[in-house]
mmCIF file of N, CA and C in Angstrom:
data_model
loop_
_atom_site.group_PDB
_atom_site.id
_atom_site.type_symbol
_atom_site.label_atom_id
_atom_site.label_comp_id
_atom_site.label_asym_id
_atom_site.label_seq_id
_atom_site.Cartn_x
_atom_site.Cartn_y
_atom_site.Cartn_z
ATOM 1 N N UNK A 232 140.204 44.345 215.431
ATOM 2 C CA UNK A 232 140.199 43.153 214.622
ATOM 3 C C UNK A 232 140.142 41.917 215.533
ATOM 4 N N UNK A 233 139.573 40.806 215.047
ATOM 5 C CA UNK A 233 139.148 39.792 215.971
ATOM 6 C C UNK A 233 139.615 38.065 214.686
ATOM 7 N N UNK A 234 140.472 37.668 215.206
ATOM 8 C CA UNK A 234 140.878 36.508 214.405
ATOM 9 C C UNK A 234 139.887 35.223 214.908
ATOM 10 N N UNK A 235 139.526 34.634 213.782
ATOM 11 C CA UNK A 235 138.828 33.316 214.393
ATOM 12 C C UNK A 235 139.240 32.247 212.874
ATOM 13 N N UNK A 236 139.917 30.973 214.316
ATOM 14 C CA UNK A 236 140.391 30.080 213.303
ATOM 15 C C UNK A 236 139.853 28.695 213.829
ATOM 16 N N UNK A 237 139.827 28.134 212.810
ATOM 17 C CA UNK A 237 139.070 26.198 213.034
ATOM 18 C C UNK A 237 139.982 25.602 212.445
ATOM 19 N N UNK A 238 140.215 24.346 212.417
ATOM 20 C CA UNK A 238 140.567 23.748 212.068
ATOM 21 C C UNK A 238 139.814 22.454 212.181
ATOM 22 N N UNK A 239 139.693 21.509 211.058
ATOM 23 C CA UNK A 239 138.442 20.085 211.429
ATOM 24 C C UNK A 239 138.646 19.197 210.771
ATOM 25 N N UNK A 240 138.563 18.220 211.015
ATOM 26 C CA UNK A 240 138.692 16.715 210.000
ATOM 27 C C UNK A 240 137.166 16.143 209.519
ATOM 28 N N UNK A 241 137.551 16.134 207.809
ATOM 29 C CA UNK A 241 136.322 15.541 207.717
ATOM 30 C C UNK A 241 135.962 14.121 208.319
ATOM 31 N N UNK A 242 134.965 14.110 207.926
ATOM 32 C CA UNK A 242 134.538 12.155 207.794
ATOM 33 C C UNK A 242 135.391 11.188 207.291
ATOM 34 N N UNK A 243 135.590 10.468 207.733
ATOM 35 C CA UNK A 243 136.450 9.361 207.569
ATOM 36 C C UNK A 243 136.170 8.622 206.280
ATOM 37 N N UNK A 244 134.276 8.340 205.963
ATOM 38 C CA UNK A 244 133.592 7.442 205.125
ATOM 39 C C UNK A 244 133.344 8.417 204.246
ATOM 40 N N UNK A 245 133.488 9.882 203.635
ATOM 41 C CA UNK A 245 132.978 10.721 203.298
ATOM 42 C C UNK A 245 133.765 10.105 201.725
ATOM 43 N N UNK A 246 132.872 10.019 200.787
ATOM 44 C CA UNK A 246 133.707 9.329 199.370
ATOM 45 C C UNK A 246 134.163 10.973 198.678
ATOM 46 N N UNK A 247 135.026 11.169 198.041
ATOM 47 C CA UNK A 247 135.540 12.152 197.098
ATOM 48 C C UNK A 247 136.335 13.590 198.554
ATOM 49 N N UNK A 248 136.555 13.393 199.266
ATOM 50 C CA UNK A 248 137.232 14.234 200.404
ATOM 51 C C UNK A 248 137.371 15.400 199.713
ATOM 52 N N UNK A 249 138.496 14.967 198.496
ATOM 53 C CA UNK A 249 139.276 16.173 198.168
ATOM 54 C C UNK A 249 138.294 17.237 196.951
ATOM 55 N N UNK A 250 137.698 16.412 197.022
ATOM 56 C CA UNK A 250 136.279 17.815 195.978
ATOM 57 C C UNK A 250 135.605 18.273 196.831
ATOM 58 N N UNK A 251 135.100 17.594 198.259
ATOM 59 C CA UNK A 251 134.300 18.508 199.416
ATOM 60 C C UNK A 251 134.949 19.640 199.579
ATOM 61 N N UNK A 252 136.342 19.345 200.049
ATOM 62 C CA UNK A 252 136.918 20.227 200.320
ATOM 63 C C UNK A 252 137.443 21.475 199.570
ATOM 64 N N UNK A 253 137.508 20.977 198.152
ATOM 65 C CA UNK A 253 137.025 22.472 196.962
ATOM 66 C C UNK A 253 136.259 23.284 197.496
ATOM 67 N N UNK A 254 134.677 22.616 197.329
ATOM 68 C CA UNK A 254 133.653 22.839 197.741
ATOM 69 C C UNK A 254 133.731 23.694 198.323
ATOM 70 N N UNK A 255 134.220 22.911 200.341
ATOM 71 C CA UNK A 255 133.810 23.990 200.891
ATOM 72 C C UNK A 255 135.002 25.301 200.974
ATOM 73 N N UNK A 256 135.959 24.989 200.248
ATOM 74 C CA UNK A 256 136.690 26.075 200.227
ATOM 75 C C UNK A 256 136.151 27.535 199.657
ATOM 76 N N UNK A 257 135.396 27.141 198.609
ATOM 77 C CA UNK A 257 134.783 27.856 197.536
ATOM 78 C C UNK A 257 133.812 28.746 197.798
ATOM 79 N N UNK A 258 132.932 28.102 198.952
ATOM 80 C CA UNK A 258 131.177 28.996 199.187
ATOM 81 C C UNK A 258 131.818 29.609 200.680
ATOM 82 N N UNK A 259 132.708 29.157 201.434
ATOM 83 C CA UNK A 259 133.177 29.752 202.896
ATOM 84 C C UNK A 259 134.144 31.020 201.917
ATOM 85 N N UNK A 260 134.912 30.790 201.527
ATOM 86 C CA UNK A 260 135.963 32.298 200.563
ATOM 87 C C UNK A 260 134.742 33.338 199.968
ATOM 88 N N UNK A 261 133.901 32.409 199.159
ATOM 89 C CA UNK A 261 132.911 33.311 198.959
ATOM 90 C C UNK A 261 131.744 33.964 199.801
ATOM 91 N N UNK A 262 131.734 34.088 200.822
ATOM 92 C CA UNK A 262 131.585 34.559 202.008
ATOM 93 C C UNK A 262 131.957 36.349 201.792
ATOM 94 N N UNK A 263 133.069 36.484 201.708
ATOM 95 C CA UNK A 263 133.940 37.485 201.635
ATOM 96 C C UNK A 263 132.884 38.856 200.925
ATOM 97 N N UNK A 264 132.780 39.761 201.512
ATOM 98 C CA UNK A 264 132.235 40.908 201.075
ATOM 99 C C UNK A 264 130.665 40.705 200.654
ATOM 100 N N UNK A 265 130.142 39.612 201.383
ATOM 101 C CA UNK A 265 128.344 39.278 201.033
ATOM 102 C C UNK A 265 128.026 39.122 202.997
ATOM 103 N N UNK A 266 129.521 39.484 203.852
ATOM 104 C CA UNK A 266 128.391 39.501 205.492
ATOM 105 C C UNK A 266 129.499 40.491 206.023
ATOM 106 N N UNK A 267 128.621 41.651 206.550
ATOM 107 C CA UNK A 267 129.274 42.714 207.167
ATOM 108 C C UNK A 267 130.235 42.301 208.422
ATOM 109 N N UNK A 268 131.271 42.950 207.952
ATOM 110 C CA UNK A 268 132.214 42.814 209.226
ATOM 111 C C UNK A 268 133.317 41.872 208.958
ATOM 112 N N UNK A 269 133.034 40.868 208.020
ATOM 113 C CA UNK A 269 134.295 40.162 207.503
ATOM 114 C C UNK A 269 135.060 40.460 206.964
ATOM 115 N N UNK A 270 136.357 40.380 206.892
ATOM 116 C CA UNK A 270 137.534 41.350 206.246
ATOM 117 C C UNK A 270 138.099 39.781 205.469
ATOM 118 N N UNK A 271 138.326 39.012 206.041
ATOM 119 C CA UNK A 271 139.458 38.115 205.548
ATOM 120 C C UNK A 271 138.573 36.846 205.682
ATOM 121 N N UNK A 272 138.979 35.747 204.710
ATOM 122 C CA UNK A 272 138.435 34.046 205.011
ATOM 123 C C UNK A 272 139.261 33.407 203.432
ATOM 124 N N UNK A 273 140.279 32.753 204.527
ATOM 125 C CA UNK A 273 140.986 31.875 203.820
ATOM 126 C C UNK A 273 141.008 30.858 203.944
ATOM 127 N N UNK A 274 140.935 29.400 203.211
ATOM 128 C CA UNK A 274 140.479 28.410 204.003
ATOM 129 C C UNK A 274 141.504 27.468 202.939
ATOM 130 N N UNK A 275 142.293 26.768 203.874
ATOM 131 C CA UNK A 275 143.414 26.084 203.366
ATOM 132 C C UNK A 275 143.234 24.689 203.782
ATOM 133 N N UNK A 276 143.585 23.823 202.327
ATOM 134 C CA UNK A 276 142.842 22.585 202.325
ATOM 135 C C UNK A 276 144.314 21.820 201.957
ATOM 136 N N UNK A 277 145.334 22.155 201.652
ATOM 137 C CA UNK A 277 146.317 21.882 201.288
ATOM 138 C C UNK A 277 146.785 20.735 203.163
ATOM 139 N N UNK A 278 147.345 19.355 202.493
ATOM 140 C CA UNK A 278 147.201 18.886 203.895
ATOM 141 C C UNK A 278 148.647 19.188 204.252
ATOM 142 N N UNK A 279 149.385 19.473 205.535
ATOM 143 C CA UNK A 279 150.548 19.639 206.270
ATOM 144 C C UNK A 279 150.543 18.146 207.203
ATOM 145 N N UNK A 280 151.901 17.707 206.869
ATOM 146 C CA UNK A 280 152.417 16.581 208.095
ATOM 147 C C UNK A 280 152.523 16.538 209.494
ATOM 148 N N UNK A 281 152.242 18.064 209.557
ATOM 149 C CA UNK A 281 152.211 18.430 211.124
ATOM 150 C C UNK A 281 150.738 18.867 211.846
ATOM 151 N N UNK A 282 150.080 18.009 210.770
ATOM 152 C CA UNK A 282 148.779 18.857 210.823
ATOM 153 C C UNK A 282 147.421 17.258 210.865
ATOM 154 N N UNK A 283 146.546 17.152 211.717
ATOM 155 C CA UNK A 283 145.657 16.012 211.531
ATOM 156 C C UNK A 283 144.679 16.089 210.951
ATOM 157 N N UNK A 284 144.137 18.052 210.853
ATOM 158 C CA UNK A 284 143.264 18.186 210.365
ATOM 159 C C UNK A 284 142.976 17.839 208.711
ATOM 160 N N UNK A 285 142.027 18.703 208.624
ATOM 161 C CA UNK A 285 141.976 18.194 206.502
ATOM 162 C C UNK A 285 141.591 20.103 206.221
ATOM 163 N N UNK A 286 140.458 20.997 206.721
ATOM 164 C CA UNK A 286 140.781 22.197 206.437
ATOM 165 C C UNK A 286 140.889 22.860 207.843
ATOM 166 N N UNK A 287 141.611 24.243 207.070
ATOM 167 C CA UNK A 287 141.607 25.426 207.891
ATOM 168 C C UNK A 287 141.246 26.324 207.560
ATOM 169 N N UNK A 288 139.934 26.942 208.452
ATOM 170 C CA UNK A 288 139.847 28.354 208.285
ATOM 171 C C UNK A 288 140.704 29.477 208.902
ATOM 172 N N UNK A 289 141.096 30.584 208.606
ATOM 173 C CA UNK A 289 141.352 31.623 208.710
ATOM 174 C C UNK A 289 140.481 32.895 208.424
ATOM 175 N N UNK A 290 140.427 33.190 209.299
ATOM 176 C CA UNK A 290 139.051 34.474 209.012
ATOM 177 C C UNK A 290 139.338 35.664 210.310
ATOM 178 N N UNK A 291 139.242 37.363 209.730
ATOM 179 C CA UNK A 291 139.343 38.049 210.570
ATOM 180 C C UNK A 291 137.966 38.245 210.302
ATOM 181 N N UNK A 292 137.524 39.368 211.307
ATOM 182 C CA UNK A 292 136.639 40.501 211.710
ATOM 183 C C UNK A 292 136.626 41.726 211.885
ATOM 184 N N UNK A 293 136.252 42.783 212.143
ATOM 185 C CA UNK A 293 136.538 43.790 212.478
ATOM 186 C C UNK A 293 136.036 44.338 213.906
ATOM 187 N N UNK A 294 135.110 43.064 214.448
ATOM 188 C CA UNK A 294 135.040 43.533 215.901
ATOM 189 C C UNK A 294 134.086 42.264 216.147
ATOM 190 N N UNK A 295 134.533 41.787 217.844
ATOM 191 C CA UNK A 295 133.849 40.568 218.331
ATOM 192 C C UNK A 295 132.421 40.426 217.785
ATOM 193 N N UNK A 296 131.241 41.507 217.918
ATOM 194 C CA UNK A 296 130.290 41.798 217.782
ATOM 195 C C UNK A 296 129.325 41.099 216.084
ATOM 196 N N UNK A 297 130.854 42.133 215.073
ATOM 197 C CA UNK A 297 130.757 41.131 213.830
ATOM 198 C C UNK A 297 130.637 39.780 213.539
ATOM 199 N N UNK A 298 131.989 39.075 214.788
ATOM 200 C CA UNK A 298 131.942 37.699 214.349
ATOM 201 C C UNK A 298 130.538 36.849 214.883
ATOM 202 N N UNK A 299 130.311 37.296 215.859
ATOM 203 C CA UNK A 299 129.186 36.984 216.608
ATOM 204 C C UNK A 299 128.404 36.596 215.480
ATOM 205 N N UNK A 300 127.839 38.160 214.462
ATOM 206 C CA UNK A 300 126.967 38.140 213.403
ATOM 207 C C UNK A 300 126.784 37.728 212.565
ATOM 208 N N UNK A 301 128.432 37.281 212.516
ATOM 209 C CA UNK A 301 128.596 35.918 210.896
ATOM 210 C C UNK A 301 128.376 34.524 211.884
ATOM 211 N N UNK A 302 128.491 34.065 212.980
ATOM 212 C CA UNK A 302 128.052 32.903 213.299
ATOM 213 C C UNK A 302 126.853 32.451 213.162
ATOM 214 N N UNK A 303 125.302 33.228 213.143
ATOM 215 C CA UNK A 303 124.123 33.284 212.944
ATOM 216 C C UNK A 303 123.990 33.854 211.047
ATOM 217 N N UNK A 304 124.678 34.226 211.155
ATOM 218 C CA UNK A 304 124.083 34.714 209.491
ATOM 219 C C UNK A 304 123.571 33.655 208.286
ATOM 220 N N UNK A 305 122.534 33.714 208.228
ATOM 221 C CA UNK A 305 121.738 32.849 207.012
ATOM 222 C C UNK A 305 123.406 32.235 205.462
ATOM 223 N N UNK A 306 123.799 33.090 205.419
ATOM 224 C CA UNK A 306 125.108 32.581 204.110
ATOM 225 C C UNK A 306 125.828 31.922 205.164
ATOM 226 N N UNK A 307 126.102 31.886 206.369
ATOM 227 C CA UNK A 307 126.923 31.308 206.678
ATOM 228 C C UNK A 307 126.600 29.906 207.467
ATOM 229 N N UNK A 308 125.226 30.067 207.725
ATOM 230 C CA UNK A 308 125.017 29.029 207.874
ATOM 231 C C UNK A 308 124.380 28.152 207.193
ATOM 232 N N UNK A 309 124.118 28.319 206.137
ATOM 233 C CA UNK A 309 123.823 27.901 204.270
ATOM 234 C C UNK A 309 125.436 26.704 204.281
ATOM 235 N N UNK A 310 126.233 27.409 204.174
ATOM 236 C CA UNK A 310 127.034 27.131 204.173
ATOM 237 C C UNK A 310 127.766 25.656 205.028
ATOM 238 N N UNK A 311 127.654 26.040 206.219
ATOM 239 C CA UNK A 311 127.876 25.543 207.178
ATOM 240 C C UNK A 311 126.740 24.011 207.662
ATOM 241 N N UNK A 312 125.841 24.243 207.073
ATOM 242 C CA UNK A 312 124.879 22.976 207.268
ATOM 243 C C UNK A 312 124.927 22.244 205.871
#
């Protein structure tokens, strides 16, 4: 198993933040069981005081090789652009 986590701040000027961040909570979770090798993607938008970011992903793998494969993968980078 291979953990890969981000964490990122949106845009500063970005109008409606907290519906992007639905958003992208929504099509990154839905991810889940549409790219081989992903086991887990949780993506927490909820903000923490100890925290600068705005989301977090959480996402396992089942082997480096996988994650590799979801970094290039067409849904994920649908997604991601």
């Amino acid at each position: 198993m291979v953990k890969h986590m981000i964490i990122w701040k949106m845009k500063g000027d970005l109008e409606n933040k907290e519906e992007r961040a639905k958003e992208i909570k929504r099509e990154l979770e839905g991810l889940l069981g549409k790219i081989d090798g992903l086991t887990k993607m949780e993506i927490i938008i909820e903000k923490l005081d100890s925290s600068s970011g705005d989301i977090m992903m959480d996402s396992e793998f089942t082997d480096n090789d996988a994650l590799k494969a979801y970094q290039v993968h067409p849904l994920h980078q649908a997604v991601a652009n």
